[in-house]
Tab-separated table of C-alpha atoms and ligand atoms in Angstrom:
chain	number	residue	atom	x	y	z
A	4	UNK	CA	-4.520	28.871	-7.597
A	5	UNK	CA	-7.976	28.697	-8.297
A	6	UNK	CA	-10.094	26.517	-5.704
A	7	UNK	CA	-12.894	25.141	-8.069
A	8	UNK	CA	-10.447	23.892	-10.163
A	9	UNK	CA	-8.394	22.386	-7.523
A	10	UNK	CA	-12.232	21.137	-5.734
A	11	UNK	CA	-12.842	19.054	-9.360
A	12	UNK	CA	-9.357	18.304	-9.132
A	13	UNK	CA	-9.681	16.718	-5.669
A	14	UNK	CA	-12.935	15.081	-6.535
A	15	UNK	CA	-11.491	13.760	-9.616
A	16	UNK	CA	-8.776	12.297	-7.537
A	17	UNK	CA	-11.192	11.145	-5.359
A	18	UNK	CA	-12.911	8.923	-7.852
A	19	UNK	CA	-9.834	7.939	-9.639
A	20	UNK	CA	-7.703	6.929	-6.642
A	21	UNK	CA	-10.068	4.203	-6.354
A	22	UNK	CA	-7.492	2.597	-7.514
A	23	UNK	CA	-4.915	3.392	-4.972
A	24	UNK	CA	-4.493	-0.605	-2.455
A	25	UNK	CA	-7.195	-2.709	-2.792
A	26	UNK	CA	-9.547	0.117	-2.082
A	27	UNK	CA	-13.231	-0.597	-2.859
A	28	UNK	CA	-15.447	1.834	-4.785
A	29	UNK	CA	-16.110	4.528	-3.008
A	30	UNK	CA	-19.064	4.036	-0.594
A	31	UNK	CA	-18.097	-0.212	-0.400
A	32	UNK	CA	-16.906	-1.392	3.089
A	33	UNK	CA	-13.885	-3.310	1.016
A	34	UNK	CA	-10.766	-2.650	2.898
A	35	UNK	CA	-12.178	-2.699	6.420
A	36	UNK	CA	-13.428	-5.752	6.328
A	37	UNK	CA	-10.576	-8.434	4.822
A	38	UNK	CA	-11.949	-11.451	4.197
A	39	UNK	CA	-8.715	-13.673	3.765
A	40	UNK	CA	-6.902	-12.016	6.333
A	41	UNK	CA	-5.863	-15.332	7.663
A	42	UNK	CA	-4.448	-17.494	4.806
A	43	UNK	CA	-2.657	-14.887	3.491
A	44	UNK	CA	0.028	-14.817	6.407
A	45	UNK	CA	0.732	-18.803	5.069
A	46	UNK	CA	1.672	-17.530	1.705
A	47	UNK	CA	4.118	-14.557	2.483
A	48	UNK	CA	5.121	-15.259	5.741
A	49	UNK	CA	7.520	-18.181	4.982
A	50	UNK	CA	11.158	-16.409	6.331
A	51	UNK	CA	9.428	-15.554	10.124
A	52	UNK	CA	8.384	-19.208	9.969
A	53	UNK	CA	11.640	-20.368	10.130
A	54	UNK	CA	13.111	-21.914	14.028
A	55	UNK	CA	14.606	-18.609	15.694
A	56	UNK	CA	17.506	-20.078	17.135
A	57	UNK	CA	19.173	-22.134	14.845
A	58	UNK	CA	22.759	-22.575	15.796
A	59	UNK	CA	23.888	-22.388	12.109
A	60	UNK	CA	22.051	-19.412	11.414
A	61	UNK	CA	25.119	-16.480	10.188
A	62	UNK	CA	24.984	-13.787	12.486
A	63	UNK	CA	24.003	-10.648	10.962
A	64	UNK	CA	26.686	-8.055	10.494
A	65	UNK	CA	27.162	-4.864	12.839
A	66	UNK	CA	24.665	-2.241	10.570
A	67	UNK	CA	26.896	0.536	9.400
A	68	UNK	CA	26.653	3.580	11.338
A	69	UNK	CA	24.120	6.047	9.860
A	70	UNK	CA	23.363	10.338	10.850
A	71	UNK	CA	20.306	11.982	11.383
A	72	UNK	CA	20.590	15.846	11.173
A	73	UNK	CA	18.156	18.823	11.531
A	74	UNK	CA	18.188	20.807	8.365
A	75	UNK	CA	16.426	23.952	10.806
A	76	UNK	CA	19.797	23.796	12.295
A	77	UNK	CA	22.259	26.064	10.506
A	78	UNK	CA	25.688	24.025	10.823
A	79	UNK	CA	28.076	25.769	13.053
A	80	UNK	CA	30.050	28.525	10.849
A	81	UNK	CA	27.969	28.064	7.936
A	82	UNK	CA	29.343	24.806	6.780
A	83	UNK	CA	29.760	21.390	6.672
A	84	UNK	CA	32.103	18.462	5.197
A	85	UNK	CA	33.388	21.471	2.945
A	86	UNK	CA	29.669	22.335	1.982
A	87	UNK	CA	28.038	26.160	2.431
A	88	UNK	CA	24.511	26.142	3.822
A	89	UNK	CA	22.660	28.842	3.548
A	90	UNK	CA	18.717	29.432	4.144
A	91	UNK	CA	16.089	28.623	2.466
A	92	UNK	CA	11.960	29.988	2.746
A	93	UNK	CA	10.760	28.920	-0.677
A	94	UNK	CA	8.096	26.220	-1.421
A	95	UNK	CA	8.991	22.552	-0.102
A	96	UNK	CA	8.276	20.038	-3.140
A	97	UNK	CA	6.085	16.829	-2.286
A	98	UNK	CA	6.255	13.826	-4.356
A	99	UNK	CA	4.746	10.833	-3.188
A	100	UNK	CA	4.711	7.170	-4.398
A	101	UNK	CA	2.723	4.488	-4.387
A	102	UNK	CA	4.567	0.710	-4.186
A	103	UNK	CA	6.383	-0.238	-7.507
A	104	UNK	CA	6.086	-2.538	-9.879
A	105	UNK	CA	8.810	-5.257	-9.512
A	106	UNK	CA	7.762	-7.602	-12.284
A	107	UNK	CA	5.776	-5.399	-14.765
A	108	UNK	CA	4.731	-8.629	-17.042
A	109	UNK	CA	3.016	-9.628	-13.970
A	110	UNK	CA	1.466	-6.211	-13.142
A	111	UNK	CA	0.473	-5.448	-16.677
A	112	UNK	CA	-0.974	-8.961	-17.700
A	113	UNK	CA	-4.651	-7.635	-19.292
A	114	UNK	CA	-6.100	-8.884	-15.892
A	115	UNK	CA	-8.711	-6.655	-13.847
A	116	UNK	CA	-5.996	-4.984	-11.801
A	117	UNK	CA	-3.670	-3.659	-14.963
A	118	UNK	CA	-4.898	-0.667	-15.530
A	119	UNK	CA	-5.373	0.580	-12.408
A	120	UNK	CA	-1.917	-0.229	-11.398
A	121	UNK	CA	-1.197	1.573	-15.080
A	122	UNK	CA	-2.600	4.526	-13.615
A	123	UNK	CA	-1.352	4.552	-10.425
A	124	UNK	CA	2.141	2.888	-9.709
A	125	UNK	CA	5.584	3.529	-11.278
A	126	UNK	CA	7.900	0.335	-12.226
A	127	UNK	CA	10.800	0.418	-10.092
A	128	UNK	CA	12.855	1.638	-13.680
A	129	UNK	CA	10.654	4.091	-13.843
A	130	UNK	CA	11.159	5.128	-10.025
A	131	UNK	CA	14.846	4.654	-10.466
A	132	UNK	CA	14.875	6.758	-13.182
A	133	UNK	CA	12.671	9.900	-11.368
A	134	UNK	CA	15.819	9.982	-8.387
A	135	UNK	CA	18.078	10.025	-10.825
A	136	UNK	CA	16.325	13.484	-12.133
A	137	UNK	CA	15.330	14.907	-8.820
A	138	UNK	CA	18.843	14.610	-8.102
A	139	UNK	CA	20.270	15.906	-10.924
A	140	UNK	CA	17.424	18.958	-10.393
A	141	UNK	CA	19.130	19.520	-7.521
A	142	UNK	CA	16.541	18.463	-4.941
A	143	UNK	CA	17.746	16.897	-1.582
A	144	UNK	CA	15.434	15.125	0.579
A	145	UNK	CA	14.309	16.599	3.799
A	146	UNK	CA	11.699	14.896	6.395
A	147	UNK	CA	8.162	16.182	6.320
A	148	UNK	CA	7.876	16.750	10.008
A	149	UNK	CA	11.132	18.850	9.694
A	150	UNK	CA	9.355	21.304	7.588
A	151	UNK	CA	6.595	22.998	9.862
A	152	UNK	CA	6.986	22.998	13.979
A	153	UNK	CA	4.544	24.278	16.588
A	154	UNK	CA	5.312	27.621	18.118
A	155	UNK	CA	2.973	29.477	20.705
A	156	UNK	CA	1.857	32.735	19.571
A	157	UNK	CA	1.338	36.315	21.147
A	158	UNK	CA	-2.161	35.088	22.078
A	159	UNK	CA	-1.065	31.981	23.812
A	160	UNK	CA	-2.131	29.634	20.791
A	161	UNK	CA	-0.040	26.823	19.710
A	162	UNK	CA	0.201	26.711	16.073
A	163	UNK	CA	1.974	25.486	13.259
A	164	UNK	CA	4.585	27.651	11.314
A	165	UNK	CA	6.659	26.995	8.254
A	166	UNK	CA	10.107	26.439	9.433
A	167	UNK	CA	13.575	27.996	7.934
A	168	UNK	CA	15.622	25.215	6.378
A	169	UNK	CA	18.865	25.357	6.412
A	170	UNK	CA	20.454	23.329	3.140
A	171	UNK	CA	23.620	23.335	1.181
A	172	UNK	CA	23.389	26.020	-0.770
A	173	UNK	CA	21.477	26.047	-4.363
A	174	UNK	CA	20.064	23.019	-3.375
A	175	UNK	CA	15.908	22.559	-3.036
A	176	UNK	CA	14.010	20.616	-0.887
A	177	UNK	CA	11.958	17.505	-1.552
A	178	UNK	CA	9.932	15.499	0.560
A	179	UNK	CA	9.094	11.825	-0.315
A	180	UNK	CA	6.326	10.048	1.141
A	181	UNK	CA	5.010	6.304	0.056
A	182	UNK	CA	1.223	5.249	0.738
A	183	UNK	CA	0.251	1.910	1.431
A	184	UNK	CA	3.053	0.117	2.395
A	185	UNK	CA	1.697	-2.490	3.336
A	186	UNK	CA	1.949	-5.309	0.324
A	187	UNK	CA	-1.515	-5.661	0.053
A	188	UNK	CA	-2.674	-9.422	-0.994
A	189	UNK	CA	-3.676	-8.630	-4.615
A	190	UNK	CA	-0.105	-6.811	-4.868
A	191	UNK	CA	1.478	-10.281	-4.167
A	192	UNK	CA	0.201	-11.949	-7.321
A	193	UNK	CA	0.472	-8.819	-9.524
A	194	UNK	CA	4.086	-8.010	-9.919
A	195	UNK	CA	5.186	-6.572	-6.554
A	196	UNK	CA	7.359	-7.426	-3.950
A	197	UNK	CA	6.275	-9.046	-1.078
A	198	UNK	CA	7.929	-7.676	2.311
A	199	UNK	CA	10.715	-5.894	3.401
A	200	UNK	CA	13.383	-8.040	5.322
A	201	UNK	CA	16.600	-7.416	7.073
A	202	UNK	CA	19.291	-9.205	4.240
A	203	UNK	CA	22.342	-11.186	5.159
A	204	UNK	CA	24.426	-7.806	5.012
A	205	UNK	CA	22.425	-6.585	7.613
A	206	UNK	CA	20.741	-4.037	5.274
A	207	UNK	CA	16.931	-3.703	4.166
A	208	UNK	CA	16.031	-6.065	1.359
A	209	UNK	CA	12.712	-6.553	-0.170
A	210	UNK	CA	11.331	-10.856	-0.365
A	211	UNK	CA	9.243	-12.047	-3.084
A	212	UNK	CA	8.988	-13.888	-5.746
A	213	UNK	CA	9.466	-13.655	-9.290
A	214	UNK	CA	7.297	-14.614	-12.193
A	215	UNK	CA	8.668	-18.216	-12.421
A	216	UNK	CA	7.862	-18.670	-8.520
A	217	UNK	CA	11.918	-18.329	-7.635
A	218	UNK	CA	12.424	-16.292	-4.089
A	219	UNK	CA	14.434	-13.177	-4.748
A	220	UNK	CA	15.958	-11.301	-2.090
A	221	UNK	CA	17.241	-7.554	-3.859
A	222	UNK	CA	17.281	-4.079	-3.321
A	223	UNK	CA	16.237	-3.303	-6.556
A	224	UNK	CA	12.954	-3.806	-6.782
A	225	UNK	CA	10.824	-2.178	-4.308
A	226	UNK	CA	10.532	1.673	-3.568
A	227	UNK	CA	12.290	1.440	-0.173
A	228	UNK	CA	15.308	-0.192	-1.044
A	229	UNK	CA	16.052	1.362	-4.157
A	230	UNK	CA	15.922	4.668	-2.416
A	231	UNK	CA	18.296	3.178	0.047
A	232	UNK	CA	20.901	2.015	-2.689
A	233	UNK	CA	20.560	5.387	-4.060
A	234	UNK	CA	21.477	7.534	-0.905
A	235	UNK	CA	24.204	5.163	-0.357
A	236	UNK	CA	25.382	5.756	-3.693
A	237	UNK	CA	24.748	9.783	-3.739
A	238	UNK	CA	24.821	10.650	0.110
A	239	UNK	CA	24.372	14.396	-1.085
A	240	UNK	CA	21.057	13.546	-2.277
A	241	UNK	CA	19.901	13.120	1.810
A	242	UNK	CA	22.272	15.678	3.698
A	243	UNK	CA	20.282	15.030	6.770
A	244	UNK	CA	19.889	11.659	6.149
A	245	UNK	CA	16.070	11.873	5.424
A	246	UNK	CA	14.469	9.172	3.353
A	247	UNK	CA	10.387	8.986	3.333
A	248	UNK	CA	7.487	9.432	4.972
A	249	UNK	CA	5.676	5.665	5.295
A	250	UNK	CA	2.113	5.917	4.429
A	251	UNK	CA	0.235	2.840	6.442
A	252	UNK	CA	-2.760	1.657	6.546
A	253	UNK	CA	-3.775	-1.668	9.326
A	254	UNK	CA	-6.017	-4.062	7.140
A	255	UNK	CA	-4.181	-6.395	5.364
A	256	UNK	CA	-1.122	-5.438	8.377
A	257	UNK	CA	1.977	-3.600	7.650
A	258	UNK	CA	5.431	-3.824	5.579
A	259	UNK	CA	4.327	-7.294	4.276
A	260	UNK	CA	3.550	-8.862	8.301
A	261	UNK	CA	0.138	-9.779	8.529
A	262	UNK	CA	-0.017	-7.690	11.940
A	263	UNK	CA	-3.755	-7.029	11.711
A	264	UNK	CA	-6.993	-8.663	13.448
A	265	UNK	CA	-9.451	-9.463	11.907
A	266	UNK	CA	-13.509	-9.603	13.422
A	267	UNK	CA	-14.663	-12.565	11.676
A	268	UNK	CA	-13.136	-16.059	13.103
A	269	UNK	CA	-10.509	-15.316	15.204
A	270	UNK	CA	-9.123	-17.961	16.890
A	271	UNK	CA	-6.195	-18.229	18.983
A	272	UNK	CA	-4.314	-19.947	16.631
A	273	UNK	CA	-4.590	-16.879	14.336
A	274	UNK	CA	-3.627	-14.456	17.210
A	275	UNK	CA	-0.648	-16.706	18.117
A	276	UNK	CA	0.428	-16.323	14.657
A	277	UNK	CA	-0.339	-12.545	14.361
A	278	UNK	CA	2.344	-12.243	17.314
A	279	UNK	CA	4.923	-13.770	15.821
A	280	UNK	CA	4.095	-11.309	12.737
A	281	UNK	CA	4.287	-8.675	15.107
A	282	UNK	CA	8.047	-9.874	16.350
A	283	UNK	CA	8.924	-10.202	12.985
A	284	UNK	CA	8.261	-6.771	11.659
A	285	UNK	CA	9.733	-4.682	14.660
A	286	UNK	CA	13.482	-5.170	13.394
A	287	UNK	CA	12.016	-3.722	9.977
A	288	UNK	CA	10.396	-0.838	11.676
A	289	UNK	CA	13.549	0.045	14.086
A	290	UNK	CA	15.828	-0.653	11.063
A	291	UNK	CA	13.758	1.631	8.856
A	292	UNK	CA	13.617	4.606	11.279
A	293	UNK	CA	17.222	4.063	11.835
A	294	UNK	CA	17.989	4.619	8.046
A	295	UNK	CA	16.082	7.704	8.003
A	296	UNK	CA	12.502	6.880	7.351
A	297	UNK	CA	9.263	7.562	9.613
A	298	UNK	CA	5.713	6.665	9.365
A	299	UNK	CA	2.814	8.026	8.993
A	300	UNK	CA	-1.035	7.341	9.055
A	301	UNK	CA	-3.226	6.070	6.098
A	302	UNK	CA	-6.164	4.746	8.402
A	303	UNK	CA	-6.314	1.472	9.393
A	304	UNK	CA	-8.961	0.374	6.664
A	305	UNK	CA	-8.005	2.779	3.790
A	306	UNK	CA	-11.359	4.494	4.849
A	307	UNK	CA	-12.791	7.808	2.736
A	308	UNK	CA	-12.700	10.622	5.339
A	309	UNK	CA	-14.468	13.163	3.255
A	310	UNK	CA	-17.962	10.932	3.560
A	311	UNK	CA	-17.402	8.685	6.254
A	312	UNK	CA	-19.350	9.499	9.877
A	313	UNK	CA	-17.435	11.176	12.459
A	314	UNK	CA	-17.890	7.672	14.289
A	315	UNK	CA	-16.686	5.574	11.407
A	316	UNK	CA	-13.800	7.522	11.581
A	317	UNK	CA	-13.079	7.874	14.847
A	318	UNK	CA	-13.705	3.761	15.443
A	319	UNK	CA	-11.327	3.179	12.529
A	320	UNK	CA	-8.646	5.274	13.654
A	321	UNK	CA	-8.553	3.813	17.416
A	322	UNK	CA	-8.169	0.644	15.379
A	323	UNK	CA	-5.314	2.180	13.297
A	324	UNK	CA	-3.825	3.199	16.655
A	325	UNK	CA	-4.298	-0.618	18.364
A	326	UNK	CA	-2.625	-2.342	15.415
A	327	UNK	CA	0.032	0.111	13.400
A	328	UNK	CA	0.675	2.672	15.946
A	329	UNK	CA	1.592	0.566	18.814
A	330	UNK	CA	4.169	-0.799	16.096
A	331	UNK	CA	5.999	2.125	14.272
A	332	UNK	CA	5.161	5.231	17.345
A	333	UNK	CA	3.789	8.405	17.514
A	334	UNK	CA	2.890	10.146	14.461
A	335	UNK	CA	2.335	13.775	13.521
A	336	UNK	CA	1.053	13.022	9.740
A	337	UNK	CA	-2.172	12.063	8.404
A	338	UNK	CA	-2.582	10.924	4.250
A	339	UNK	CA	-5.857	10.986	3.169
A	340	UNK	CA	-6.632	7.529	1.273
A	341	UNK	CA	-7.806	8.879	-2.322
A	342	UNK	CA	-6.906	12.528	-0.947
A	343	UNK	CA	-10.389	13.154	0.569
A	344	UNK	CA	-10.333	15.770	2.871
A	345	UNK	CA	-12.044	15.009	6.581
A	346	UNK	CA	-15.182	16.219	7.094
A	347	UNK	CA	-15.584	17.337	3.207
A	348	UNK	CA	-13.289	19.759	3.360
A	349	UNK	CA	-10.113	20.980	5.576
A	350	UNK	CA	-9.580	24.285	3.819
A	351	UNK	CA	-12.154	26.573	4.462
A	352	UNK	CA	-13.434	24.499	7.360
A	353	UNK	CA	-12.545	22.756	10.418
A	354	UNK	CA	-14.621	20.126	10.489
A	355	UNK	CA	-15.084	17.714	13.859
A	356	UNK	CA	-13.133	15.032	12.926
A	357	UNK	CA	-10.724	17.057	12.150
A	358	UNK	CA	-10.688	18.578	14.909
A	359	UNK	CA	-10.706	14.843	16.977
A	360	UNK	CA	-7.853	14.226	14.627
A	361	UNK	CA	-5.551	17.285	15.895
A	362	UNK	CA	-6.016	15.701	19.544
A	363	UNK	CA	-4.819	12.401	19.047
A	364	UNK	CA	-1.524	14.623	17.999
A	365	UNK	CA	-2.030	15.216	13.680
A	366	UNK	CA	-0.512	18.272	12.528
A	367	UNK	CA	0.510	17.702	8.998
A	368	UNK	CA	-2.745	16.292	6.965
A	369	UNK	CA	-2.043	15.532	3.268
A	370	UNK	CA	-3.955	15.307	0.514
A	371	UNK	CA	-3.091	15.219	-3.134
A	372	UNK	CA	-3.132	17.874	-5.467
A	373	UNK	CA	-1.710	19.727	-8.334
A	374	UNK	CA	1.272	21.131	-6.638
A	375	UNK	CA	3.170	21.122	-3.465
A	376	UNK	CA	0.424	23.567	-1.744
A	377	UNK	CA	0.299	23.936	1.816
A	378	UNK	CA	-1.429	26.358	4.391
A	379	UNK	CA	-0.767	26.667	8.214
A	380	UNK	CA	-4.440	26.684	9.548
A	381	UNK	CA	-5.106	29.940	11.482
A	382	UNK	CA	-7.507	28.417	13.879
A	383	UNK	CA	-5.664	25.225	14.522
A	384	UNK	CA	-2.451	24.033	15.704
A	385	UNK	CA	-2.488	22.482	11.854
A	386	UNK	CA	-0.735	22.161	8.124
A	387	UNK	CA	-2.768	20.812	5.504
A	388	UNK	CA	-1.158	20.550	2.007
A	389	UNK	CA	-1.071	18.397	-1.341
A	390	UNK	CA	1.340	15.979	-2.728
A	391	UNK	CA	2.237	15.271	-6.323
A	392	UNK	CA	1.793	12.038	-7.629
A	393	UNK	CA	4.370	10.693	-10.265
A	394	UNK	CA	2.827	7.408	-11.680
A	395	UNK	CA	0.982	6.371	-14.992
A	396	UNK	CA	-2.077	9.049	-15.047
A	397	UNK	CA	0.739	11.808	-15.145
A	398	UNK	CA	3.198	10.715	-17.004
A	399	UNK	CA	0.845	9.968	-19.961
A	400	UNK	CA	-0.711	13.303	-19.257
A	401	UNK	CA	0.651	16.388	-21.671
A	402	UNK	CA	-0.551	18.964	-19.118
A	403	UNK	CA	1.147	16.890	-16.049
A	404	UNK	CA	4.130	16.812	-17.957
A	405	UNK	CA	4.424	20.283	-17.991
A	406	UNK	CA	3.624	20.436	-13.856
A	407	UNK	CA	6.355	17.691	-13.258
A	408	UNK	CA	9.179	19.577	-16.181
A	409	UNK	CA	10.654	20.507	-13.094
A	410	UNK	CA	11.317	17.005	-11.400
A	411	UNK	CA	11.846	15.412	-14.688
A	412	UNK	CA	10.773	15.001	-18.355
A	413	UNK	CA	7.627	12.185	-18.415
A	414	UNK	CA	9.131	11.115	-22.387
A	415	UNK	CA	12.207	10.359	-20.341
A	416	UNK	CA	10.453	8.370	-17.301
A	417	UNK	CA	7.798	6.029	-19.264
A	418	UNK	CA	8.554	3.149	-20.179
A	419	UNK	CA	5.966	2.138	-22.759
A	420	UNK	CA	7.712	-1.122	-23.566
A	421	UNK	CA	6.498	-2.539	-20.578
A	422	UNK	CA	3.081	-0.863	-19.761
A	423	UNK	CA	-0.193	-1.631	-21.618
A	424	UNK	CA	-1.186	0.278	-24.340
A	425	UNK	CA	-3.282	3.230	-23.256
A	426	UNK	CA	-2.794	6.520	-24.808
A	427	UNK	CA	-0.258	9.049	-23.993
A	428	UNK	CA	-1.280	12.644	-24.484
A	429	UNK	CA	1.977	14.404	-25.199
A	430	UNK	CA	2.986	11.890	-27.616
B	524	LIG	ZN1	-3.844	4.724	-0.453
């Protein structure tokens, strides 16, 4: 792989993924500094509003039982429910996601935010459609901290080494992974969903509203729950039970709770409602990492790392830590908002904050890419490595089309009925 291409790649990224949350031109303090943190939890917080104890409230059903397995574990004889493992070294694929469109006549309205979310986001047909090929590929999801571990070496250093996985046999691996998911404000009005809830069968359902101001409660329209559906309905997709890696930043709060602070006029009032925010969303979070899914980091305020001062970062991350990682736990991945590498670069360097980074306990730092790339860092207990990124820029690209040929066919995926009318270059 050449590395100048893959350096204009990254800082082509870089400028594009602009796009990616309500992220600000790069060099613009946008994210870290929310403005209307505070009436925002009004508009999307109305289920948590309601009295906790309310004798006619249905109880929620027992949640069905569900298994976690460790694919670096070769079952005992070789097999399992009738299925040969066997092992497998090759390259681990890396897909990851942005949040879907739910309502694309909403997303893709001609206002200021279309094409952006054109160029970055998937409808959730689109999504749907993308398992359904994976699957059919043969891919089965494994969890990206299952795929390196940290071994000590003849010298006495720690460091990070590709681990054996151990799958049913002819089957790849794939690891999802979904940034932002946190239902940013400007998401609300544009065609996404609005929060992830616990529905009245006990199971994860996304709350929002559709274009005629109705509240919907489904698990069809938002990446998490349609991922859900799916392993329930092809439980061979997830032999270990692995779903995604959760991408978060703090700002705007997480999983559609408005869990954040904000410096500007905070008043007790505010913090006494940021609490019961913070109630709310830990039966999401337990429920999620029950089901299969973990978290990751996306800094709090969706900050560049590749420019930003070793302090910025530093001060932005203790924040991250405060708000987000005192809600989902520890964390062993970092994903670089717009896939800027810290300190300028993480390949041939190991920059400072990187290095700060690796002590507060990162070892898997992701940035975005061409392919599913990764190196184990020789002089750190480190993995850095890229992600593909299935949305609008690479579907209506004829050279991405040939990259992702292999997950799936783009003509197949897009669905120009519904997006704007931008050009496709394989058509
Ligand atoms: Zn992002």
């Amino acid at each position: 792989m050449c590395r100048i291409f893959r350096c204009f790649l990254a800082a082509l990224l870089l400028f594009s993924l602009t796009a990616c949350g309500s992220a600000p031109a790069p060099g613009s303090d946008g994210p870290s500094q929310p403005e209307e943190a505070s009436a925002q939890s009004d508009a999307s917080g109305a289920p948590s509003e309601e009295p906790q104890e309310t004798p006619a409230e249905p109880e929620k059903p027992e949640p069905e039982p569900y298994t976690i397995l460790d694919p670096t574990v070769m079952p005992e004889g070789g097999s399992r429910d009738g299925v040969t493992y066997a092992a497998y070294d090759g390259v681990v694929e890396h897909l990851f996601f942005h949040p879907v469109v739910a309502y694309p006549e909403l997303a893709f309205d001609g206002d200021y935010k279309s094409d952006g979310i054109d160029d970055w986001m998937v409808t959730a047909g689109e999504y749907l459609k993308i398992l359904e090929s994976v699957y059919e590929k043969g891919y089965v999801l494994v969890d990206i901290a299952d795929c390196w571990s940290e071994q000590t070496n003849e010298a006495g250093e720690t460091r990070m080494v590709k681990n054996t996985l151990y799958l049913p046999e002819g089957k790849k691996p794939l690891i999802l992974s979904y940034d932002d998911v946190n239902y940013y404000e400007y998401m609300l009005e544009n065609g996404f969903t609005y929060k992830l809830i616990i529905g009245d069968d006990g199971k994860l359902a996304s709350w929002g509203l559709d274009p005629e101001g109705n509240e919907v409660i489904s698990r069809d329209l938002d990446a998490v729950t349609i991922l859900d559906k799916f392993v329930e309905e092809h439980p061979d997709f997830s032999p270990f039970g692995a779903k995604g890696c959760l991408s978060l930043t703090g700002y705007e709060g997480i999983l559609g709770y408005r869990t954040q602070t904000d410096k500007d006029n905070w008043t007790a009032e505010r913090e006494a409602r940021r609490q019961e925010e913070i109630e709310a969303v830990k039966p999401i979070i337990a429920e999620l990492k029950r089901t299969g899914w973990t978290f990751g980091s996306h800094t709090w305020g969706h900050i560049s790392l590749n420019t930003r001062t070793y302090e910025t970062v530093t001060a932005d991350m203790r924040k991250w830590f405060d708000e987000v990682g005192s809600l989902v736990g520890d964390t062993t991945v970092l994903f670089y908002p717009f896939g800027g590498r810290l300190d300028g670069d993480d390949v041939q360097q190991t920059g400072p904050a990187f290095q700060w980074m690796q002590q507060q306990g990162f070892r898997i730092f992701c940035s975005v890419g061409i392919d599913s790339w990764s190196k184990c860092k020789s002089d750190i207990s480190a993995v850095i490595c890229d992600r593909l990124h299935p949305d609008g820029t690479t579907l209506r690209s004829a050279k991405a089309r040939e990259r992702y040929m292999k997950f799936y066919d783009a003509k197949d995926i897009i669905d120009l009925s519904v997006r704007p009318q931008r050009e496709v270059g394989w058509a």
